[in-house]
PDB file of C-alpha atoms in Angstrom:
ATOM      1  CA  UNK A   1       8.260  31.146 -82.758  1.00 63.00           C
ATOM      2  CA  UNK A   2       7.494  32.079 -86.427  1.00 70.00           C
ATOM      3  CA  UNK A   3       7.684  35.424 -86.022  1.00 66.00           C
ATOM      4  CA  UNK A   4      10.478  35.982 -83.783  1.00 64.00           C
ATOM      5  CA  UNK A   5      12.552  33.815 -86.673  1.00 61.00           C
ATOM      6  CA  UNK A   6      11.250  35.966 -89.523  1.00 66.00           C
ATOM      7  CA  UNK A   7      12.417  39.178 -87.215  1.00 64.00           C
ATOM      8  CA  UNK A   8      15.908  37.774 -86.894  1.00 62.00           C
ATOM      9  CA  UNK A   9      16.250  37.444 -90.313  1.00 62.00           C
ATOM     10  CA  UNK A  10      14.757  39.996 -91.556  1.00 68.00           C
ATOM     11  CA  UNK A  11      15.261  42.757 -89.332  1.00 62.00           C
ATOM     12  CA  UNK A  12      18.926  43.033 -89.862  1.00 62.00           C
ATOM     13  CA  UNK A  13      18.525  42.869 -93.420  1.00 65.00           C
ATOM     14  CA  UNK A  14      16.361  46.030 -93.455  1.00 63.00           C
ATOM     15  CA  UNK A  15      18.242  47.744 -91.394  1.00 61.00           C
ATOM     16  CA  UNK A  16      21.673  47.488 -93.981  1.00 60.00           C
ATOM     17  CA  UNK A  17      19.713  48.489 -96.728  1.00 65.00           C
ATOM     18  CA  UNK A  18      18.675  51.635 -94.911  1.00 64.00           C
ATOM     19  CA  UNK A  19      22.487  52.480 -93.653  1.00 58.00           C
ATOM     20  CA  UNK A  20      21.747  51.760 -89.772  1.00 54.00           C
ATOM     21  CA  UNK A  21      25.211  52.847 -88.570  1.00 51.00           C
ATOM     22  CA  UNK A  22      27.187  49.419 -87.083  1.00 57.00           C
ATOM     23  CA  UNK A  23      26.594  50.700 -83.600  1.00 55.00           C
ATOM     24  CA  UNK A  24      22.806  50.396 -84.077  1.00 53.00           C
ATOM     25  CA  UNK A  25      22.770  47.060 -85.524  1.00 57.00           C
ATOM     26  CA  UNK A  26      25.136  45.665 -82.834  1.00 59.00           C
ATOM     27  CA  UNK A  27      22.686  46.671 -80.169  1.00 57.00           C
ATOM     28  CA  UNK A  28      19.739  45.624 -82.277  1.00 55.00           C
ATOM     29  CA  UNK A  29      22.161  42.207 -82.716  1.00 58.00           C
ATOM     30  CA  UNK A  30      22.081  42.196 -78.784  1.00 57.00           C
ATOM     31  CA  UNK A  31      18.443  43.039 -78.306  1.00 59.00           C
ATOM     32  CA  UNK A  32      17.434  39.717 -80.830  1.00 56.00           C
ATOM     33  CA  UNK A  33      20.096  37.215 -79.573  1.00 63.00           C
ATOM     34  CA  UNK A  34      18.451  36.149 -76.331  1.00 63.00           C
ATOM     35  CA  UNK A  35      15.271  35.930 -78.638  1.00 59.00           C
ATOM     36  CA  UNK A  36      17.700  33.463 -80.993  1.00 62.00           C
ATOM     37  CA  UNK A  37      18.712  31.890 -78.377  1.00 63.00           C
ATOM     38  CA  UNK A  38      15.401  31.187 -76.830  1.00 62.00           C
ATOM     39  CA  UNK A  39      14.000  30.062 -80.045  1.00 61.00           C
ATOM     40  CA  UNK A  40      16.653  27.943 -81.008  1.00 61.00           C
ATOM     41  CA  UNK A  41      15.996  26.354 -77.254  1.00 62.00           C
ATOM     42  CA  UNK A  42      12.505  26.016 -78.015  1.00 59.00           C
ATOM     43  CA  UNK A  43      12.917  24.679 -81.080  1.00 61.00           C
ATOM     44  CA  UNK A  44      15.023  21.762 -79.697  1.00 59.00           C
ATOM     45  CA  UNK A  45      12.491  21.299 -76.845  1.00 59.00           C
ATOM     46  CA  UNK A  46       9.539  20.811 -79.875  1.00 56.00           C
ATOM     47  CA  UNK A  47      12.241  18.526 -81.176  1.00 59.00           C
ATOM     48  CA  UNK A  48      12.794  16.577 -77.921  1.00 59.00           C
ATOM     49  CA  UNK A  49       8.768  16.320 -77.567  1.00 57.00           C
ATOM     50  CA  UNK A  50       8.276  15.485 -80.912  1.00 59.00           C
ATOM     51  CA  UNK A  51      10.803  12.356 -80.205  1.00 60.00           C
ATOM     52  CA  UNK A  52       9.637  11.443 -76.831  1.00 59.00           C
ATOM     53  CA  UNK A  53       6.237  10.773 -78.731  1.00 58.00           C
ATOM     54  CA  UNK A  54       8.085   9.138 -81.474  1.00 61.00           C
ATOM     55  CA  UNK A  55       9.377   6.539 -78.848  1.00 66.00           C
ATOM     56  CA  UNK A  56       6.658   6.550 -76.880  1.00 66.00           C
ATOM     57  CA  UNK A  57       4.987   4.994 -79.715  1.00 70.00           C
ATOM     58  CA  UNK A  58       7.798   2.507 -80.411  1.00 74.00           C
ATOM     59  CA  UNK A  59       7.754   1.565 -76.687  1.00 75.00           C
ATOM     60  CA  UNK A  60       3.800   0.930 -76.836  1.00 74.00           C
ATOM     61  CA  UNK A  61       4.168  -1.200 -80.049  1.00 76.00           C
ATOM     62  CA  UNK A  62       6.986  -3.052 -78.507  1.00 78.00           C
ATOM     63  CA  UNK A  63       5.038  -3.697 -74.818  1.00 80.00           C
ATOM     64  CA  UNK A  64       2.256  -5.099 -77.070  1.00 79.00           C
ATOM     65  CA  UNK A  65       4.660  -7.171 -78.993  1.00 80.00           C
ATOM     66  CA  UNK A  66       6.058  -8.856 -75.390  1.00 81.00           C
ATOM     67  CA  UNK A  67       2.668  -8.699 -73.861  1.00 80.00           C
ATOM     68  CA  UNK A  68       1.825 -11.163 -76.955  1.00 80.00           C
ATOM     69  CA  UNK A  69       5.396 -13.006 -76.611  1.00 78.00           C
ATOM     70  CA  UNK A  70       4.308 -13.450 -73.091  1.00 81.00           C
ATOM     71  CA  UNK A  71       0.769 -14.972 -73.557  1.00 78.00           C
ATOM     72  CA  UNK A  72       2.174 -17.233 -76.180  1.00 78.00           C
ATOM     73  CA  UNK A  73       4.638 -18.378 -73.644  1.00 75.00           C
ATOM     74  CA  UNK A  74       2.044 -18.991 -71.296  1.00 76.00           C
ATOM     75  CA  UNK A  75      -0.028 -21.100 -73.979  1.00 74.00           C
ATOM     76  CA  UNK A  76       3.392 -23.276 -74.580  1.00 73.00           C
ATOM     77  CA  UNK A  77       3.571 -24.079 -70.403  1.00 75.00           C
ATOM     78  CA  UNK A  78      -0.412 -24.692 -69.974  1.00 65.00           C
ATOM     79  CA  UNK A  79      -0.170 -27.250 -73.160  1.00 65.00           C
ATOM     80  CA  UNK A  80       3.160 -28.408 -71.694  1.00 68.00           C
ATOM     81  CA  UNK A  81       1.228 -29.105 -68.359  1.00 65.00           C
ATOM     82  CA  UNK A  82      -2.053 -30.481 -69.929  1.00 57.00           C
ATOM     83  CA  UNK A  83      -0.130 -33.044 -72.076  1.00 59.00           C
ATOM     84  CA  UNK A  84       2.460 -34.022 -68.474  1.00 65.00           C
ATOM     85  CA  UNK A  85      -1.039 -34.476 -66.761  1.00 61.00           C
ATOM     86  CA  UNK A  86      -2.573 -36.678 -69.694  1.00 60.00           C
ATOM     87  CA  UNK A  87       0.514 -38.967 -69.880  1.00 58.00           C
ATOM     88  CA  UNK A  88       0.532 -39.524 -65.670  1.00 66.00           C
ATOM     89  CA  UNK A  89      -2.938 -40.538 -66.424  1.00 59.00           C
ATOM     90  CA  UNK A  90      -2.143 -42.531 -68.973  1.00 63.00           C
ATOM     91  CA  UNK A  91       0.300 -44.289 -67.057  1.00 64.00           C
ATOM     92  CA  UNK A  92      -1.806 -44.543 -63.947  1.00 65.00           C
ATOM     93  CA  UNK A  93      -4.729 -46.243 -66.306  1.00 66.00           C
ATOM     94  CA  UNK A  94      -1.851 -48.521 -67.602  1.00 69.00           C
ATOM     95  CA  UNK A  95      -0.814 -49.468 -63.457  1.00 66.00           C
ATOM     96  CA  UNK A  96      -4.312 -50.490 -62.900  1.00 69.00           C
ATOM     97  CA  UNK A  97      -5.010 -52.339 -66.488  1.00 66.00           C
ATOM     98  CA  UNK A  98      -1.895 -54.428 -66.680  1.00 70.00           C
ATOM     99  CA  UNK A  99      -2.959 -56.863 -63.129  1.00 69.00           C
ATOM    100  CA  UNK A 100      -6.713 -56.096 -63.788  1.00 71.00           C
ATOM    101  CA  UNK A 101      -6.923 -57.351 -67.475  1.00 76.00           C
ATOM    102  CA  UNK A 102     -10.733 -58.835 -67.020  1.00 77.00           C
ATOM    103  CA  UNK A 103     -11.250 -54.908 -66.413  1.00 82.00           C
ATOM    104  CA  UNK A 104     -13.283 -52.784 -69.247  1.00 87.00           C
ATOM    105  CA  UNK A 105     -12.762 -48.833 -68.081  1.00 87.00           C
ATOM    106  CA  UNK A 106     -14.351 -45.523 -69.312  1.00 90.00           C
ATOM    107  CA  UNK A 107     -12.342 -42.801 -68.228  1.00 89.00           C
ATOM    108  CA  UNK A 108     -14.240 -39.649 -66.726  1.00 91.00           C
ATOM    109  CA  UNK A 109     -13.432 -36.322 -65.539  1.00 91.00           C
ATOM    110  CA  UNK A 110     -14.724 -34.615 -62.257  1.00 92.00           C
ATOM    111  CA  UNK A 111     -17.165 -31.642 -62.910  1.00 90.00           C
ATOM    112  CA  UNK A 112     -17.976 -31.005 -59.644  1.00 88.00           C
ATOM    113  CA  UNK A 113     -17.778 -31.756 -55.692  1.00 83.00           C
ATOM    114  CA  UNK A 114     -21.270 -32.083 -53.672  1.00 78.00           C
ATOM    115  CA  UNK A 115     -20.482 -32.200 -49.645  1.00 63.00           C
ATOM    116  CA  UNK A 116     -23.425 -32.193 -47.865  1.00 59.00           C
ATOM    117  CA  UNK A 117     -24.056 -33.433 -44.122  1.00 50.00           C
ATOM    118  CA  UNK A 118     -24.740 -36.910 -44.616  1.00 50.00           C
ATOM    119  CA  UNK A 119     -23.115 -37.692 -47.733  1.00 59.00           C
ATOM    120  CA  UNK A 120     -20.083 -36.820 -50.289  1.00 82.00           C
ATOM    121  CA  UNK A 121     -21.275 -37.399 -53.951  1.00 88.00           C
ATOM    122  CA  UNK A 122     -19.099 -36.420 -57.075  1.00 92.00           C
ATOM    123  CA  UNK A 123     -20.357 -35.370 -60.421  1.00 93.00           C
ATOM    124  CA  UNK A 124     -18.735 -36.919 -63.660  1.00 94.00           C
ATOM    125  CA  UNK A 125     -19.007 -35.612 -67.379  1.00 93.00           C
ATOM    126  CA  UNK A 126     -19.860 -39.452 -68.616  1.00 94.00           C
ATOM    127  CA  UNK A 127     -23.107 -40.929 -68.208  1.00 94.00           C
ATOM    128  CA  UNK A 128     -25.795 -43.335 -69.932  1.00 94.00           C
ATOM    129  CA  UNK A 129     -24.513 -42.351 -73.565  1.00 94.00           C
ATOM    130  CA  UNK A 130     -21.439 -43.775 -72.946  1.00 93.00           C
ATOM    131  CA  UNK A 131     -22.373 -47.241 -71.039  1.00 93.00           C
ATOM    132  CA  UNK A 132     -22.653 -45.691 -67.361  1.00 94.00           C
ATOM    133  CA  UNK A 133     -25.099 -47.871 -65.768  1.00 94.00           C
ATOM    134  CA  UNK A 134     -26.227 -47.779 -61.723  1.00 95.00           C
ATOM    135  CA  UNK A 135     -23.746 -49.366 -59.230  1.00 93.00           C
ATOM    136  CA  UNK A 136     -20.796 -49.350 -61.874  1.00 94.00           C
ATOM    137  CA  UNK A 137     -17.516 -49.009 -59.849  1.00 94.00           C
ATOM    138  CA  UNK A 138     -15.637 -46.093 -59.251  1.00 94.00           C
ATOM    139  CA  UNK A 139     -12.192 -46.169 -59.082  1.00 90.00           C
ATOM    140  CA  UNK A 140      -8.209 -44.449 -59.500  1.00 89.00           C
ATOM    141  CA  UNK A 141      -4.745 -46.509 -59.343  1.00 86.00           C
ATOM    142  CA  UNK A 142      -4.831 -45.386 -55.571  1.00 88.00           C
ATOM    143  CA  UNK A 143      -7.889 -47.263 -54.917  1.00 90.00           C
ATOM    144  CA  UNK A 144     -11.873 -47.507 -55.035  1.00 92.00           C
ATOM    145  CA  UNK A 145     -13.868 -44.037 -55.134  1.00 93.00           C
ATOM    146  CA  UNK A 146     -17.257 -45.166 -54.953  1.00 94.00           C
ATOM    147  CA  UNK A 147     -20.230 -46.278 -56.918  1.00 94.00           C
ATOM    148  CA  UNK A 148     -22.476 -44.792 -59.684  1.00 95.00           C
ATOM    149  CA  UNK A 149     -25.799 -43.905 -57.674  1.00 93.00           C
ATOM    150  CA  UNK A 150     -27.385 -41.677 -60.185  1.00 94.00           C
ATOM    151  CA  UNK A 151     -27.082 -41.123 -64.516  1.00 95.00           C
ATOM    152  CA  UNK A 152     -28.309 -38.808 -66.692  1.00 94.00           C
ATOM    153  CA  UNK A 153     -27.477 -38.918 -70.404  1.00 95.00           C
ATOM    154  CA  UNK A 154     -24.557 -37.299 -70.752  1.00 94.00           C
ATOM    155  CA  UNK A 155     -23.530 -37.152 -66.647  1.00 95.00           C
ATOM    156  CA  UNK A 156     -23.348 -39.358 -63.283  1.00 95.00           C
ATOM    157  CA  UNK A 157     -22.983 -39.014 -59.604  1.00 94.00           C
ATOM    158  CA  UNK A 158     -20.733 -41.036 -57.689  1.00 94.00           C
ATOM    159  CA  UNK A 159     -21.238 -41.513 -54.543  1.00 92.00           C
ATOM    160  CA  UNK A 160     -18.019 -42.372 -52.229  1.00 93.00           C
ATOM    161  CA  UNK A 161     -16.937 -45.088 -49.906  1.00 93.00           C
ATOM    162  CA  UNK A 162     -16.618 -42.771 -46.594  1.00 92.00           C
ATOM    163  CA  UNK A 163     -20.451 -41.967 -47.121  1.00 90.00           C
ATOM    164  CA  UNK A 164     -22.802 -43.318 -44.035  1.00 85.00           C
ATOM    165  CA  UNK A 165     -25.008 -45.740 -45.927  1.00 82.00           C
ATOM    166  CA  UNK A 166     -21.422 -47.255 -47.355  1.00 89.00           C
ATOM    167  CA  UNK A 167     -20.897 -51.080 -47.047  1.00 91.00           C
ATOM    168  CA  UNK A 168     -18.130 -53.272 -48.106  1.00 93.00           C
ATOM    169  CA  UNK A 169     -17.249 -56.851 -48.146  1.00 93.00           C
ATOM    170  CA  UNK A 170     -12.755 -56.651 -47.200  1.00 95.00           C
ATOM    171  CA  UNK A 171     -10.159 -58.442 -46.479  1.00 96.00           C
ATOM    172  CA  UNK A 172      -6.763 -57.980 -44.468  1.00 96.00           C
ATOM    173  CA  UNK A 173      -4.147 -58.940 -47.251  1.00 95.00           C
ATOM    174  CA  UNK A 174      -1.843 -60.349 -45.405  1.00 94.00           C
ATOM    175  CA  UNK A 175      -3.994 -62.176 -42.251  1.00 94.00           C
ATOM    176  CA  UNK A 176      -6.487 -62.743 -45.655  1.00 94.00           C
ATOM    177  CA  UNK A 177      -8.698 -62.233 -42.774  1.00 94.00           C
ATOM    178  CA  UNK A 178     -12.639 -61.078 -43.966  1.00 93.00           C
ATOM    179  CA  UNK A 179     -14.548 -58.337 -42.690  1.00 93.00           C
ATOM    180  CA  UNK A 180     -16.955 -55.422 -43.573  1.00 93.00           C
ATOM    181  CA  UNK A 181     -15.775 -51.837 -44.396  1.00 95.00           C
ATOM    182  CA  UNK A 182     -18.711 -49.253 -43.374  1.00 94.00           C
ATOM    183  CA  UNK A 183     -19.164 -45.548 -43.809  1.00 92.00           C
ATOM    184  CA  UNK A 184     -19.790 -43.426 -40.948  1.00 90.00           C
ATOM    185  CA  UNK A 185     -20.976 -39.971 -40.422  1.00 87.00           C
ATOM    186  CA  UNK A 186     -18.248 -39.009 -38.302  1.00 89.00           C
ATOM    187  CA  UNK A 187     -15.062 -40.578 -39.510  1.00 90.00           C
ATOM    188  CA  UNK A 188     -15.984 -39.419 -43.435  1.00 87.00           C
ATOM    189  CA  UNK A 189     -14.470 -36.291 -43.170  1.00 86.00           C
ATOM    190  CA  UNK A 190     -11.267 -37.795 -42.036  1.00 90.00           C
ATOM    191  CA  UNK A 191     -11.478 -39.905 -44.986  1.00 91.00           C
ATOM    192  CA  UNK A 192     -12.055 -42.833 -42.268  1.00 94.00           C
ATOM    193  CA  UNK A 193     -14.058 -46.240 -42.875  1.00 95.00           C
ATOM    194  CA  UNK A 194     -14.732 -48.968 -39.536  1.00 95.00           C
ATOM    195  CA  UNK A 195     -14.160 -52.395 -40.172  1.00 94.00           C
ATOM    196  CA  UNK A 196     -15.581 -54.885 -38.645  1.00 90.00           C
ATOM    197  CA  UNK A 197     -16.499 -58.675 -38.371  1.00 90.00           C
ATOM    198  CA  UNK A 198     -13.084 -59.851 -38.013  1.00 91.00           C
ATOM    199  CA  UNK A 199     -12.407 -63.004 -36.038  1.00 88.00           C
ATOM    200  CA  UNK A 200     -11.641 -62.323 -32.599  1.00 84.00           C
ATOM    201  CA  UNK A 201      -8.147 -63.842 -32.766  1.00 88.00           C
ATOM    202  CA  UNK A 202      -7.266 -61.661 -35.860  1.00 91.00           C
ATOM    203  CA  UNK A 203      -3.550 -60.259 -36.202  1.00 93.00           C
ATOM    204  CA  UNK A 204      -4.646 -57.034 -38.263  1.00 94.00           C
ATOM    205  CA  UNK A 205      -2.081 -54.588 -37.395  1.00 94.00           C
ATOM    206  CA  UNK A 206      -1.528 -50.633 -38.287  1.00 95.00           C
ATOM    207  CA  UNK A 207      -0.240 -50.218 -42.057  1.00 95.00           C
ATOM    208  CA  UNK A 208      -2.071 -53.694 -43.304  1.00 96.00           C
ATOM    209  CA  UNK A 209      -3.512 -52.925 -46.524  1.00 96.00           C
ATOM    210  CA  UNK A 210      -7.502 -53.790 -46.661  1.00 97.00           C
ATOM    211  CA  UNK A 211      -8.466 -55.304 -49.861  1.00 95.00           C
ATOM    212  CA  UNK A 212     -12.515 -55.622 -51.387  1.00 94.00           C
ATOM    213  CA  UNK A 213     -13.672 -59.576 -51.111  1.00 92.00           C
ATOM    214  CA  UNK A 214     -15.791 -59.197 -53.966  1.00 87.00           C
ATOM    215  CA  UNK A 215     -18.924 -60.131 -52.574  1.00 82.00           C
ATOM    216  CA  UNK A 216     -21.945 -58.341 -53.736  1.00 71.00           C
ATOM    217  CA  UNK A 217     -20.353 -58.150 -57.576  1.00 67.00           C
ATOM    218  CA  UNK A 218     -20.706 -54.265 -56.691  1.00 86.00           C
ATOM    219  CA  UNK A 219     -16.926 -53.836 -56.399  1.00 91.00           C
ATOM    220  CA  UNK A 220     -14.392 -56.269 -58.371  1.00 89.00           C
ATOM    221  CA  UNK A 221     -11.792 -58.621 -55.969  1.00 89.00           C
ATOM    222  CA  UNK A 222      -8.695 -57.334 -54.960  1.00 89.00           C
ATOM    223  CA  UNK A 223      -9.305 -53.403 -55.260  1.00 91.00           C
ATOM    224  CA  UNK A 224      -7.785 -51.040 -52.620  1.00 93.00           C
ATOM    225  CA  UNK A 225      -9.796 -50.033 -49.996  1.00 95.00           C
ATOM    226  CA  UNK A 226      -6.892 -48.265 -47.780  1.00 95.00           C
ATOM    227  CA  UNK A 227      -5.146 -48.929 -44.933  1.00 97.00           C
ATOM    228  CA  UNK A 228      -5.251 -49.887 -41.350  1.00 96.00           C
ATOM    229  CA  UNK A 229      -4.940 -46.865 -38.993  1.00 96.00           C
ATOM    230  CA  UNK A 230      -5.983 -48.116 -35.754  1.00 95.00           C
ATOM    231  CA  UNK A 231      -6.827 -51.292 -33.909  1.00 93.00           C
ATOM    232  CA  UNK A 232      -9.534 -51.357 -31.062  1.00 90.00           C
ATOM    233  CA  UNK A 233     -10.889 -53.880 -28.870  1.00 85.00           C
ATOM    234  CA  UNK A 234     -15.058 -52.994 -28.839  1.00 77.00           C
ATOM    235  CA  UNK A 235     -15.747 -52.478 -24.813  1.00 76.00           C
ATOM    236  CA  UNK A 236     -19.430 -54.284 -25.319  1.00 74.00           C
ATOM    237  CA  UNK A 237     -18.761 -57.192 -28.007  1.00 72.00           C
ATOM    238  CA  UNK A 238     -15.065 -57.478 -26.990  1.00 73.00           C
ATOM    239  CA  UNK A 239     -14.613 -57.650 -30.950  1.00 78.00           C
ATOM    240  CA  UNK A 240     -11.935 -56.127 -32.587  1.00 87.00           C
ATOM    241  CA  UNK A 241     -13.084 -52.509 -34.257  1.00 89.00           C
ATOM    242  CA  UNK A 242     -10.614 -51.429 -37.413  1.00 94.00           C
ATOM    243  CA  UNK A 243     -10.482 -47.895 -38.775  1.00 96.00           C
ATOM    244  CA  UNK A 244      -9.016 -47.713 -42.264  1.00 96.00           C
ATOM    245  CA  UNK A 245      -7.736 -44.979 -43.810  1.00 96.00           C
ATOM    246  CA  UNK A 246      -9.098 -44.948 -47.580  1.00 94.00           C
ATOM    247  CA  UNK A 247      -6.380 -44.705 -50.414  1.00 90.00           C
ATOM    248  CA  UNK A 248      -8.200 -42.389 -52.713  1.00 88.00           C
ATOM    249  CA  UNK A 249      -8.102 -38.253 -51.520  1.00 87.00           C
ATOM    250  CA  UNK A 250     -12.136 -37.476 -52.690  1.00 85.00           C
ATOM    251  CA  UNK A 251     -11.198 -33.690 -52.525  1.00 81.00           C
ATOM    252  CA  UNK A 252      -8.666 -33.764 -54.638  1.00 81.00           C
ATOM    253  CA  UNK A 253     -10.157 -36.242 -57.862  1.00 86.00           C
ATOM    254  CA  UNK A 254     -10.199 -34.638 -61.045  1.00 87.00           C
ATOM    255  CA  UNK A 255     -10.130 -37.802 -63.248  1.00 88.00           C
ATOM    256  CA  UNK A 256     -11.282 -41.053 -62.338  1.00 91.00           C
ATOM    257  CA  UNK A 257     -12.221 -44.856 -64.102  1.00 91.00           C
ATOM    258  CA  UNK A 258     -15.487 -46.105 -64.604  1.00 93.00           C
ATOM    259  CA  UNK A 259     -15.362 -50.114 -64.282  1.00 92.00           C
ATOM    260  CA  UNK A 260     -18.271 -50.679 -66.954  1.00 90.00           C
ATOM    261  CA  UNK A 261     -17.381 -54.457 -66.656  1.00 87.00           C
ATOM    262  CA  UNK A 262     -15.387 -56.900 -65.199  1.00 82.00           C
ATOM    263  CA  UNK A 263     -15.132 -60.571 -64.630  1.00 76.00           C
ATOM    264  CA  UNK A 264     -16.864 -61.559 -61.266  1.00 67.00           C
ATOM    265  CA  UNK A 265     -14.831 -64.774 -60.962  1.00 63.00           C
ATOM    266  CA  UNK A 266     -11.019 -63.618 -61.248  1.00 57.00           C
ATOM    267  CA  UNK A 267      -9.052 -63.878 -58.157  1.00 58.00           C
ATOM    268  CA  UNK A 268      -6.648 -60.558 -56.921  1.00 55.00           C
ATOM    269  CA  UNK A 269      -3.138 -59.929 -57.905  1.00 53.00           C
ATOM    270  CA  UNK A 270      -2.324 -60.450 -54.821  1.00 56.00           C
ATOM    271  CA  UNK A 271      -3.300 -63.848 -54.701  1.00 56.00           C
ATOM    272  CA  UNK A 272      -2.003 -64.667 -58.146  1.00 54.00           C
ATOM    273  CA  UNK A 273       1.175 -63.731 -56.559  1.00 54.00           C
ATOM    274  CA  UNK A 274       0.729 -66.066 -53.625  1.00 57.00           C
ATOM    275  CA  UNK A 275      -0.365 -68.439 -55.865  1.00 50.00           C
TER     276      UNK A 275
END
């Protein structure tokens, strides 16, 4: 491209100074204007690369620049969501506190899930550092999870209601008739507990809400079990079989509340109300 614009500039000037008649430099002017012409069209195609690149550039900068906009963005909305999650919790601890003021809690997050055959266990990130002890209950504003079965210093495993070797001492809110909530193999994964021991004559019906008694000072008085599901009359002891459906979702806990004490003598708020 050099060359071909030093020959159209110089060319014609050598030619004048040697007296090149004017038909000889208008067909030398014809011979180099498709070569002007094509270098002038390269020229703005070197131009038209060179500025593609230029913006090329600018475009890569500015991608970068919303890529970074973006992930900022994304930052705002998870803190956004972390701090709506902390202050559900914080109103769900406050639900449970206000009626249960005898209560001392230790809140704890679920680490992990372990479902084997014969039993459902969950893994916490608190443990004998921070006042877990064995048996401590378990529990969320739904209802009771379970019990502390194992600690380590700075971890414990919880072990839930549903699980087979489960007993509880309940009571039928509004009958106030007592019975015994049970774990079984079979009705765990359905989130399922049978109670039984209820008086014959009972009037437990579907929807009554199951209560714990108390008794064992395992799990405080008053605490959620679930609810009825299902009435049966048992074929052989011509007792009345309950299943309950358990308040509390275990697949789906990601915080709960240790109960690291409590006061073994205070009556429910249910029965402050009826009081």
């Amino acid at each position: 491209m050099t060359v071909i614009a030093l020959l159209c500039a110089i060319v014609p000037t050598v030619m004048y100074s040697m007296g090149v008649t004017p038909i000889l430099r208008n067909a030398v002017g014809v011979a180099l204007t498709p070569l002007q012409k094509l270098f002038n069209n390269a020229t703005d195609a070197v131009d038209g690369f060179a500025a593609y690149f230029y913006k090329f550039d600018e475009l890569v900068e500015e991608n970068e620049a919303l890529k970074q906009e973006v992930a900022e963005l994304k930052n705002q909305i998870y803190d956004a969501s972390e701090l709506e999650r902390m202050y559900e919790w914080m109103a769900d601890y406050i639900e449970v506190k206000i009626p249960h003021t005898d209560y001392k809690f230790l809140a704890a997050t679920v680490t992990g899930h372990e479902s084997g055959n014969y039993s459902k266990v969950l893994n916490l990130d608190v443990g004998s550092s921070a006042g877990v002890r064995l048996n401590m209950p378990v529990l969320t504003f739904e209802g009771i999870v379970g019990r502390v079965t194992e600690v380590g210093l700075n971890w414990a495993k919880v072990t839930t209601i549903v699980e087979s070797n489960s007993s509880i001492g309940a009571y039928v809110e509004r009958t106030n008739d007592a019975g015994v909530c049970t774990g079984r193999f079979d009705l765990s994964s359905e989130g399922l507990m049978e109670m039984n021991y209820l008086p014959a004559d009972s009037d437990v019906k579907v929807g009554d809400r199951i209560l714990t008694t108390g008794f064992g000072s395992v799990y405080p008085r008053g605490l959620v079990v679930g609810y009825v599901e299902s009435v049966e009359i048992n074929p052989y002891t011509r007792g009345l079989t309950v299943y309950v459906k358990c308040s509390t979702d275990f697949s789906a806990l990601s915080n709960v509340m240790v109960v690291t004490s409590f006061d073994t003598t205070a009556i429910s708020p249910s029965e402050k109300t009826k009081n």
